[in-house]
PDB file of C-alpha atoms and ligand atoms in Angstrom:
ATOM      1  CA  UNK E 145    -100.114-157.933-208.158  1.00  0.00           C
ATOM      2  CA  UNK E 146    -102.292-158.000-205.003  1.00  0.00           C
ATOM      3  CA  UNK E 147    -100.698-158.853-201.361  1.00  0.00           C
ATOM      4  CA  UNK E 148    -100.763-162.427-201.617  1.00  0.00           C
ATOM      5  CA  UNK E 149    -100.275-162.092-205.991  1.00  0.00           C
ATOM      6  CA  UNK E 150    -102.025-162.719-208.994  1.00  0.00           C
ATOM      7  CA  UNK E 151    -103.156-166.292-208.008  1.00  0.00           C
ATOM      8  CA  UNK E 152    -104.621-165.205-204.434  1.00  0.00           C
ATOM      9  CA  UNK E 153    -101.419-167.638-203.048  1.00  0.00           C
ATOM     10  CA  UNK E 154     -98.614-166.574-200.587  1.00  0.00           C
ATOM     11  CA  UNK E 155     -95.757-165.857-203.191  1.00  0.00           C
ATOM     12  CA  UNK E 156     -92.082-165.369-202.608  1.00  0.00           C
ATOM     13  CA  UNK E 157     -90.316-165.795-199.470  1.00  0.00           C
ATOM     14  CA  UNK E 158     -92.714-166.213-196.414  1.00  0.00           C
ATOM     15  CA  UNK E 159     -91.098-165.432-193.380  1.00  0.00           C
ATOM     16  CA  UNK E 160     -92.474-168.525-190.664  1.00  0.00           C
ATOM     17  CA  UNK E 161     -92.620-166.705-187.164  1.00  0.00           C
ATOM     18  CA  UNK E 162     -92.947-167.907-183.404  1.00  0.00           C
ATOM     19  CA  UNK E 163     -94.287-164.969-181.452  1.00  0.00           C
ATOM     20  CA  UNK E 164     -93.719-164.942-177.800  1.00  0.00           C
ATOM     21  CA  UNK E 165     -95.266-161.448-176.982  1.00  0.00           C
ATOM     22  CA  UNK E 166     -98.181-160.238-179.231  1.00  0.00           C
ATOM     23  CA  UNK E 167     -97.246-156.565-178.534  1.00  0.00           C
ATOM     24  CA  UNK E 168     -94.220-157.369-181.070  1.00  0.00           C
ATOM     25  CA  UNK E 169     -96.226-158.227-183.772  1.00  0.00           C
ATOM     26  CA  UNK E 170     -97.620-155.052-185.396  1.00  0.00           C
ATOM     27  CA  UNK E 171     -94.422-153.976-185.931  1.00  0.00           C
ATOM     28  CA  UNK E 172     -92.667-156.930-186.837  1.00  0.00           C
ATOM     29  CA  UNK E 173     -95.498-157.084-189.709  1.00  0.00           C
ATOM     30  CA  UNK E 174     -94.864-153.681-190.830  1.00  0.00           C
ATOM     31  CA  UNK E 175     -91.606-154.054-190.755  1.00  0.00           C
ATOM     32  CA  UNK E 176     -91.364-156.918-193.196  1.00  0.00           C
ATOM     33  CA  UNK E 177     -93.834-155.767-195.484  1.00  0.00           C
ATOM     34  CA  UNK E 178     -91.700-152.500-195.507  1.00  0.00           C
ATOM     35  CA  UNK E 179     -88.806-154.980-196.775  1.00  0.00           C
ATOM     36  CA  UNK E 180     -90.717-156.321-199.336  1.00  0.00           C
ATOM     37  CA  UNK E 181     -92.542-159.180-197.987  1.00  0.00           C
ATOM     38  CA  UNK E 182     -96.101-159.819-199.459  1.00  0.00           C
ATOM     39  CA  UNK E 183     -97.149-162.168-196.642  1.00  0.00           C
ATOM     40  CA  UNK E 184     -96.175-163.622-193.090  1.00  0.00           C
ATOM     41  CA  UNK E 185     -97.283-167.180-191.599  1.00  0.00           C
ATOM     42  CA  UNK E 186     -98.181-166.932-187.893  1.00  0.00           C
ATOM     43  CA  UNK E 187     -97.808-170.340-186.173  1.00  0.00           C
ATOM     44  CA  UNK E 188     -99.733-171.009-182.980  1.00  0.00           C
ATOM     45  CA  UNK E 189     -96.775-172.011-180.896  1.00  0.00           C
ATOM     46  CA  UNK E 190     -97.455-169.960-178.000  1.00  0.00           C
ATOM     47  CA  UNK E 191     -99.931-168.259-175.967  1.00  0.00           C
ATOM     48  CA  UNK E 192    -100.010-165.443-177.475  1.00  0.00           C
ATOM     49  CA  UNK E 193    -100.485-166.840-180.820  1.00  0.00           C
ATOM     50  CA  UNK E 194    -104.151-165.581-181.399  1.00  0.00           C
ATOM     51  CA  UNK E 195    -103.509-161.978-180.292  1.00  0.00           C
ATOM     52  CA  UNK E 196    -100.112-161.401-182.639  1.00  0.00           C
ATOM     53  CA  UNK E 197    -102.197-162.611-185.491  1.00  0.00           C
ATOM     54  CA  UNK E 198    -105.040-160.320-184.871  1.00  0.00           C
ATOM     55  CA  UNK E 199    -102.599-157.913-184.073  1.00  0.00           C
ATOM     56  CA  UNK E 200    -100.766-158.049-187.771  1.00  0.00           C
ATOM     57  CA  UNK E 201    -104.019-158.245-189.686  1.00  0.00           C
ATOM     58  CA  UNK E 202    -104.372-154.866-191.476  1.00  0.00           C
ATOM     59  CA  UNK E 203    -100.377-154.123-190.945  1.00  0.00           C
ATOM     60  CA  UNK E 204     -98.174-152.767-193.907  1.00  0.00           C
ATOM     61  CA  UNK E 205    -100.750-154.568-196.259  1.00  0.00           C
ATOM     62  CA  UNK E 206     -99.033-157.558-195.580  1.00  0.00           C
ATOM     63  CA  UNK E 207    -101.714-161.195-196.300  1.00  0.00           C
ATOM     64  CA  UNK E 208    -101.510-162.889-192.781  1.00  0.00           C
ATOM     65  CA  UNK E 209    -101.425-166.448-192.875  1.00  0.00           C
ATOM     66  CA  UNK E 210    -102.091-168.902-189.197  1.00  0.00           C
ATOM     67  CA  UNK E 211     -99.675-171.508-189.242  1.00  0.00           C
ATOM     68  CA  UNK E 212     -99.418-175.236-187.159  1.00  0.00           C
ATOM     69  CA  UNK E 213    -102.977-175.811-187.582  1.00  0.00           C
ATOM     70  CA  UNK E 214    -103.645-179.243-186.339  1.00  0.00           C
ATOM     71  CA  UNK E 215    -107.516-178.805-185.418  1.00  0.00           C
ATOM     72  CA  UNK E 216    -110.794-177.180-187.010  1.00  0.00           C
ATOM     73  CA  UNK E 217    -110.927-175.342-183.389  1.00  0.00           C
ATOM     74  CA  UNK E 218    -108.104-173.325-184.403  1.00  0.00           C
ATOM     75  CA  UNK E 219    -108.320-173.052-187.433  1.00  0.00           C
ATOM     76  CA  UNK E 220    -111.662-171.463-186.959  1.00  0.00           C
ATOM     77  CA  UNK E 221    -110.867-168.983-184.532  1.00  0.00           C
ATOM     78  CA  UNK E 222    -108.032-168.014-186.750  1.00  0.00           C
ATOM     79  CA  UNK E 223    -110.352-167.403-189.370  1.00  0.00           C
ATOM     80  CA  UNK E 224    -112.474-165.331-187.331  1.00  0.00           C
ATOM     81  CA  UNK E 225    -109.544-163.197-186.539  1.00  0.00           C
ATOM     82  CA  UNK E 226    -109.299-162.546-190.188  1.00  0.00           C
ATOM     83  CA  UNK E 227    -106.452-164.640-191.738  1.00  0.00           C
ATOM     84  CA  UNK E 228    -106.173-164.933-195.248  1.00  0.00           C
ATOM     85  CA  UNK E 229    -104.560-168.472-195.270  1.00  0.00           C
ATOM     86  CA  UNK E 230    -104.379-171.288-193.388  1.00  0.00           C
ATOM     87  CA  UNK E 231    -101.334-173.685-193.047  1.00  0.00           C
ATOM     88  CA  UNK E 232    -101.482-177.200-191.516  1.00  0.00           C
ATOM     89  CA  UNK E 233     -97.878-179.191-191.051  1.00  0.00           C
ATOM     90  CA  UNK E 234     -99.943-182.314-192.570  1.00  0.00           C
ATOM     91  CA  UNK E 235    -103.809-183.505-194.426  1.00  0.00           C
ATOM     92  CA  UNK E 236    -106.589-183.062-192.348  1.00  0.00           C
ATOM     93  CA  UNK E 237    -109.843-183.658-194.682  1.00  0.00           C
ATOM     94  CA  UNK E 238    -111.813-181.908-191.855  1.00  0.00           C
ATOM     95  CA  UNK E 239    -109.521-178.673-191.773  1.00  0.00           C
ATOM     96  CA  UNK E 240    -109.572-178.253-195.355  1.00  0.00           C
ATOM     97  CA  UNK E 241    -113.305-178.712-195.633  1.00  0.00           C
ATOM     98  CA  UNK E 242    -114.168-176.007-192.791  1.00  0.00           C
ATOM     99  CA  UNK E 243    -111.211-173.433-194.404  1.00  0.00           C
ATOM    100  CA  UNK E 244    -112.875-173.791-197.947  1.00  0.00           C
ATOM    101  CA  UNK E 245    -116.070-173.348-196.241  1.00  0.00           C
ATOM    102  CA  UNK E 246    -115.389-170.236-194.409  1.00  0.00           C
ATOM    103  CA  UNK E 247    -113.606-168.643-197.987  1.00  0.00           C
ATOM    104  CA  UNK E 248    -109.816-168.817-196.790  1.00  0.00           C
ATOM    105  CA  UNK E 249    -107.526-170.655-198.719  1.00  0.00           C
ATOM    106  CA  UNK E 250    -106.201-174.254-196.909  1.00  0.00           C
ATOM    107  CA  UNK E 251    -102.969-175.294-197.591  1.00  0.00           C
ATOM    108  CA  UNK E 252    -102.671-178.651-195.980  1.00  0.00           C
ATOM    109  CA  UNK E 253     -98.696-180.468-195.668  1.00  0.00           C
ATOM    110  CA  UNK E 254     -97.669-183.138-197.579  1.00  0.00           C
ATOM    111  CA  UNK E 255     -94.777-184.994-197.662  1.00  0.00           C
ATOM    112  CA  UNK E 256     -95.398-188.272-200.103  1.00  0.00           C
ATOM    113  CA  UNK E 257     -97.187-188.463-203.503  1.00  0.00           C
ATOM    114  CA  UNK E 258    -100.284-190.219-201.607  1.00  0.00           C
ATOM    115  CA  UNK E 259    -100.870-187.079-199.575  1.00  0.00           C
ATOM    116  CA  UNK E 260    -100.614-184.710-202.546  1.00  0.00           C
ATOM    117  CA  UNK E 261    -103.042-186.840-204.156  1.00  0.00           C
ATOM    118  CA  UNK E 262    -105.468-186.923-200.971  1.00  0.00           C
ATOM    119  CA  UNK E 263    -104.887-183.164-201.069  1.00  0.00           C
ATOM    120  CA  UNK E 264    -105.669-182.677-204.558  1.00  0.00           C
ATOM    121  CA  UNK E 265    -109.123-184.845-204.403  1.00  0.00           C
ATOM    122  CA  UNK E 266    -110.345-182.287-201.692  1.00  0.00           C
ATOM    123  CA  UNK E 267    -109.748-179.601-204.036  1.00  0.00           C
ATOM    124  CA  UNK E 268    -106.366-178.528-202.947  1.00  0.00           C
ATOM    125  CA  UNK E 269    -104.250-176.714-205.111  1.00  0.00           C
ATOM    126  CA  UNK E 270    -101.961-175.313-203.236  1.00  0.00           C
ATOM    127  CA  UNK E 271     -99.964-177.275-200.672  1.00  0.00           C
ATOM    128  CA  UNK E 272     -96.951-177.167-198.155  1.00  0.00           C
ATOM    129  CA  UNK E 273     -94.101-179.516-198.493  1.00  0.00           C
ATOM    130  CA  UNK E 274     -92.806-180.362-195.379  1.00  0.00           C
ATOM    131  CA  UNK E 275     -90.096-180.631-193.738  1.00  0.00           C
ATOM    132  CA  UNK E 276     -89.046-179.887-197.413  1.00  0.00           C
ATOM    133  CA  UNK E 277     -85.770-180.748-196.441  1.00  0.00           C
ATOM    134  CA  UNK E 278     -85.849-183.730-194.339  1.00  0.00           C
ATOM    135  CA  UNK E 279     -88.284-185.433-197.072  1.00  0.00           C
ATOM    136  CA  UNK E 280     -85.711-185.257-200.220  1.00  0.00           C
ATOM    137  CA  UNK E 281     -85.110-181.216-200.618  1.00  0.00           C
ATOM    138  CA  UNK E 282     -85.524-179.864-204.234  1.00  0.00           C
ATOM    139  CA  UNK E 283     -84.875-183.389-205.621  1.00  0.00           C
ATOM    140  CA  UNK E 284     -88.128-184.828-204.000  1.00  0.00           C
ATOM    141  CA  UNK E 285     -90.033-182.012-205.055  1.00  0.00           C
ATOM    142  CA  UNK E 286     -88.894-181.735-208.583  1.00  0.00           C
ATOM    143  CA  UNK E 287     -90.223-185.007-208.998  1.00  0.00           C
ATOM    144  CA  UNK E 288     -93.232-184.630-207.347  1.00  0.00           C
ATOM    145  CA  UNK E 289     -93.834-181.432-209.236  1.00  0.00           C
ATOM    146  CA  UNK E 290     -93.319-183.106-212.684  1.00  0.00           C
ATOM    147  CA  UNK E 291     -95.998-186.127-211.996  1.00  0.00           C
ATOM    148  CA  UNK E 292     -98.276-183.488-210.397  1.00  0.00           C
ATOM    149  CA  UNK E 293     -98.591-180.532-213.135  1.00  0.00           C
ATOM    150  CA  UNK E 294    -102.130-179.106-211.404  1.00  0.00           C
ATOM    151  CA  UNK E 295    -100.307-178.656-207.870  1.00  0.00           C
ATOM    152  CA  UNK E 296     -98.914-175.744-206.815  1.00  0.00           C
ATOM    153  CA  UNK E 297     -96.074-175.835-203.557  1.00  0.00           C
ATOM    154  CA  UNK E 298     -94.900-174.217-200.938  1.00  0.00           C
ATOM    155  CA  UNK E 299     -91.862-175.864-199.580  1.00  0.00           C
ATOM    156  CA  UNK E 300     -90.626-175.220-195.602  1.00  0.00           C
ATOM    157  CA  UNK E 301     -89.035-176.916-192.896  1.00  0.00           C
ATOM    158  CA  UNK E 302     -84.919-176.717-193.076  1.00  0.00           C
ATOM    159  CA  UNK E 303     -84.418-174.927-196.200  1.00  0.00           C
ATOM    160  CA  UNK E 304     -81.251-172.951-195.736  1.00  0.00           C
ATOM    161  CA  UNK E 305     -80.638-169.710-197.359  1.00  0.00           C
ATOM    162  CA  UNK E 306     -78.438-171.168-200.284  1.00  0.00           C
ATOM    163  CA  UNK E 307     -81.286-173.262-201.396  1.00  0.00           C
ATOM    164  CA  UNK E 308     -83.853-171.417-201.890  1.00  0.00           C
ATOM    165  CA  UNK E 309     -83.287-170.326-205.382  1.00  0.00           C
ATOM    166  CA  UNK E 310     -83.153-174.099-206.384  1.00  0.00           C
ATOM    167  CA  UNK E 311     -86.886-174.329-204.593  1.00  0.00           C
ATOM    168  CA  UNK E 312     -87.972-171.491-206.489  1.00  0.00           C
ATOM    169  CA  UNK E 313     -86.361-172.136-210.090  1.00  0.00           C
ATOM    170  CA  UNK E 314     -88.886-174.952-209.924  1.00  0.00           C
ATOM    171  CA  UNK E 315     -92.065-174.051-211.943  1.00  0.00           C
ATOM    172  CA  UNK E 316     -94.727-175.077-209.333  1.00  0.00           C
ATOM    173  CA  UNK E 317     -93.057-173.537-206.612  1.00  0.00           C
ATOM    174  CA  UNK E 318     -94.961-170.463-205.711  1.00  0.00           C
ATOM    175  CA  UNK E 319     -93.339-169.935-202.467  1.00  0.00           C
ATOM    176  CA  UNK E 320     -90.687-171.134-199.765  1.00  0.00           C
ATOM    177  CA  UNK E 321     -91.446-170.756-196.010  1.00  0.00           C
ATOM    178  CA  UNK E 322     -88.801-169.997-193.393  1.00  0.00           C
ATOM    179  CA  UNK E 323     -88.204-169.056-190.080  1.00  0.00           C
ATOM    180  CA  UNK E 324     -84.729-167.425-190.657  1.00  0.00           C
ATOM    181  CA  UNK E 325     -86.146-164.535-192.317  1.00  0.00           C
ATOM    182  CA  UNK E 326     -87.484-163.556-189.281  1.00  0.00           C
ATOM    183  CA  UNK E 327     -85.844-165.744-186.305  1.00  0.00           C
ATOM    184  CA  UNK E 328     -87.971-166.017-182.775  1.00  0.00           C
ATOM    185  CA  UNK E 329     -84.768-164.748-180.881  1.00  0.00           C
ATOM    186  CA  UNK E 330     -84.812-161.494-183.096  1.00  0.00           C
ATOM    187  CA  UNK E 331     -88.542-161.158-182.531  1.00  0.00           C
ATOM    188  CA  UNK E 332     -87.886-161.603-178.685  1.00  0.00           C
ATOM    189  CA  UNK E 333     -84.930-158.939-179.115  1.00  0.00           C
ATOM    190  CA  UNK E 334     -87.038-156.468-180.916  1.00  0.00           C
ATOM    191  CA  UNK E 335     -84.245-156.699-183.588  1.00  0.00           C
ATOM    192  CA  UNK E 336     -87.099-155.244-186.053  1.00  0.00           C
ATOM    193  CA  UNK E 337     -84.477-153.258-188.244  1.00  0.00           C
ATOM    194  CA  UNK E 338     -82.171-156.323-188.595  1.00  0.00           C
ATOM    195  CA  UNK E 339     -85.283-158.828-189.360  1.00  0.00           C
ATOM    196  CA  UNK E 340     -86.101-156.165-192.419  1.00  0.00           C
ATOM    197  CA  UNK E 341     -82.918-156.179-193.795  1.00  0.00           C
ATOM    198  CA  UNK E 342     -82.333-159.694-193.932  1.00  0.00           C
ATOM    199  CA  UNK E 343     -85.609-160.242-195.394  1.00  0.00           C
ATOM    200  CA  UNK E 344     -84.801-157.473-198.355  1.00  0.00           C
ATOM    201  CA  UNK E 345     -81.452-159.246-198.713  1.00  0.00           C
ATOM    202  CA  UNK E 346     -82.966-162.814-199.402  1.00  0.00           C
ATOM    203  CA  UNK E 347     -85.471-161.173-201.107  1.00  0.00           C
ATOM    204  CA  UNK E 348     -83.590-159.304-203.180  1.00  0.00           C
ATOM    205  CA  UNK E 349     -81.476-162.472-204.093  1.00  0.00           C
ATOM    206  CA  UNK E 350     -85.100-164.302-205.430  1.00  0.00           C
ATOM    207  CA  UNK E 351     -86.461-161.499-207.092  1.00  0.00           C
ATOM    208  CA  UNK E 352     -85.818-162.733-210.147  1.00  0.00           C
ATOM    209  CA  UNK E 353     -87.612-165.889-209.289  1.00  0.00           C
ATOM    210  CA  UNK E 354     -90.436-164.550-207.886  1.00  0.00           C
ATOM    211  CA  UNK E 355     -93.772-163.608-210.017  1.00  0.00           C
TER     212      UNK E 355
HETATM  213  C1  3PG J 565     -92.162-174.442-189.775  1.00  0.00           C
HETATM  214  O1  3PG J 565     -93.284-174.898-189.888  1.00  0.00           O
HETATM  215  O2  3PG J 565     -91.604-174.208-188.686  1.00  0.00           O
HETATM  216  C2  3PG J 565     -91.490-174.132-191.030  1.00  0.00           C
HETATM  217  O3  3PG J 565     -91.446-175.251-191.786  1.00  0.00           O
HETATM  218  C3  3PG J 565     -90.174-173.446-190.879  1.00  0.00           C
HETATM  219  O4  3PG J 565     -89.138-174.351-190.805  1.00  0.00           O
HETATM  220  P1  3PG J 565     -87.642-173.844-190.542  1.00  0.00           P
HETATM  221  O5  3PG J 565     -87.585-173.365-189.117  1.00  0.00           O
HETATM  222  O6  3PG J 565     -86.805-175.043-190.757  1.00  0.00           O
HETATM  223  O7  3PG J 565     -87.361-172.743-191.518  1.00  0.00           O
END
């Protein structure tokens, strides 16, 4: 399997970071790639958003995602800073157009049928459900996943540690996105050698799960 596995998608359990100083970020990457991680979503929630993703790129291996993309501005500088995925918290036809157009896989969020279905006629394959568990938790998205067969998700927002496995015994489910497996306070705390264990605990918990 490649970084980001067979299928070119984020797979497993994608840690969803806030970075408030971009000197923490090389490490932070290496770190959870060292644990086992395949792949990390940056989200541009601060000012230094830009320079921790550029700084992770090319860390540990690790596929480096830009997360909270709300505007073809960012998502193109993003891409020029070399991230492999893009993740948006809902549709954006424009977004999606300019990702597949620069080569970097879009993965829009949706939280009703209607927007997996605008999704999907753009060529989406993969998307984010979100907030996964605010919008009917693994019962919303078992039934979304059985009337859309072709769709692949990625679930985030409030999923707790005990429900992951649920997300992920669902066939479509290629990955679940959280910020607990790498919290913003640890980050700020430099807690690098806690962050790594936690995320090779959880991991270890899914691994089963996880292709
Ligand atoms: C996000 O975009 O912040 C993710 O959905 C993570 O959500 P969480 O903090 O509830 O894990």
């Amino acid at each position: 399997m490649d970084s980001a596995g067979r299928s070119g998608y984020p797979v497993g359990l994608i840690p969803v970071v806030v970075i408030d100083d971009f000197r923490s970020a090389a490490q932070l990457a290496r770190v959870l790639a060292d644990s086992g991680a395949t792949a990390i979503e940056i989200t541009l929630r601060t000012p230094d958003a830009f320079r921790a993703i550029e700084s992770a790129i090319n860390q540990g291996g690790l596929s480096v995602g830009v997360g909270t993309v709300t505007n073809v501005e960012d998502l193109r500088r993003s891409c020029a800073a070399g991230v492999d995925f893009a993740v948006s918290p809902g549709f954006r036809s424009d977004i999606v157009t300019e990702a597949q157009n620069l080569g970097v896989l879009a993965i829009p969020g949706v939280a009703t049928a209607t927007e997996i279905m605008m999704a999907a006629a753009n060529d989406v394959t993969l998307v984010k459900f979100f907030p996964a568990a605010a919008t009917g938790g693994v019962a919303a998205l078992r039934a979304f996943a059985e009337v859309f067969p072709d769709t692949r998700f990625m679930p985030t927002g409030g999923i707790a540690e005990a429900d992951v496995r649920a997300y992920l015994a669902i066939k479509s489910v290629v990955a679940v996105g959280a910020s607990w497996l790498a919290p913003r306070a640890m980050i700020i705390e430099r807690r690098f050698a806690e962050i790594g264990a936690t995320y090779a605990r959880a991991s270890a918990s899914v691994s089963d799960l996880v292709s």
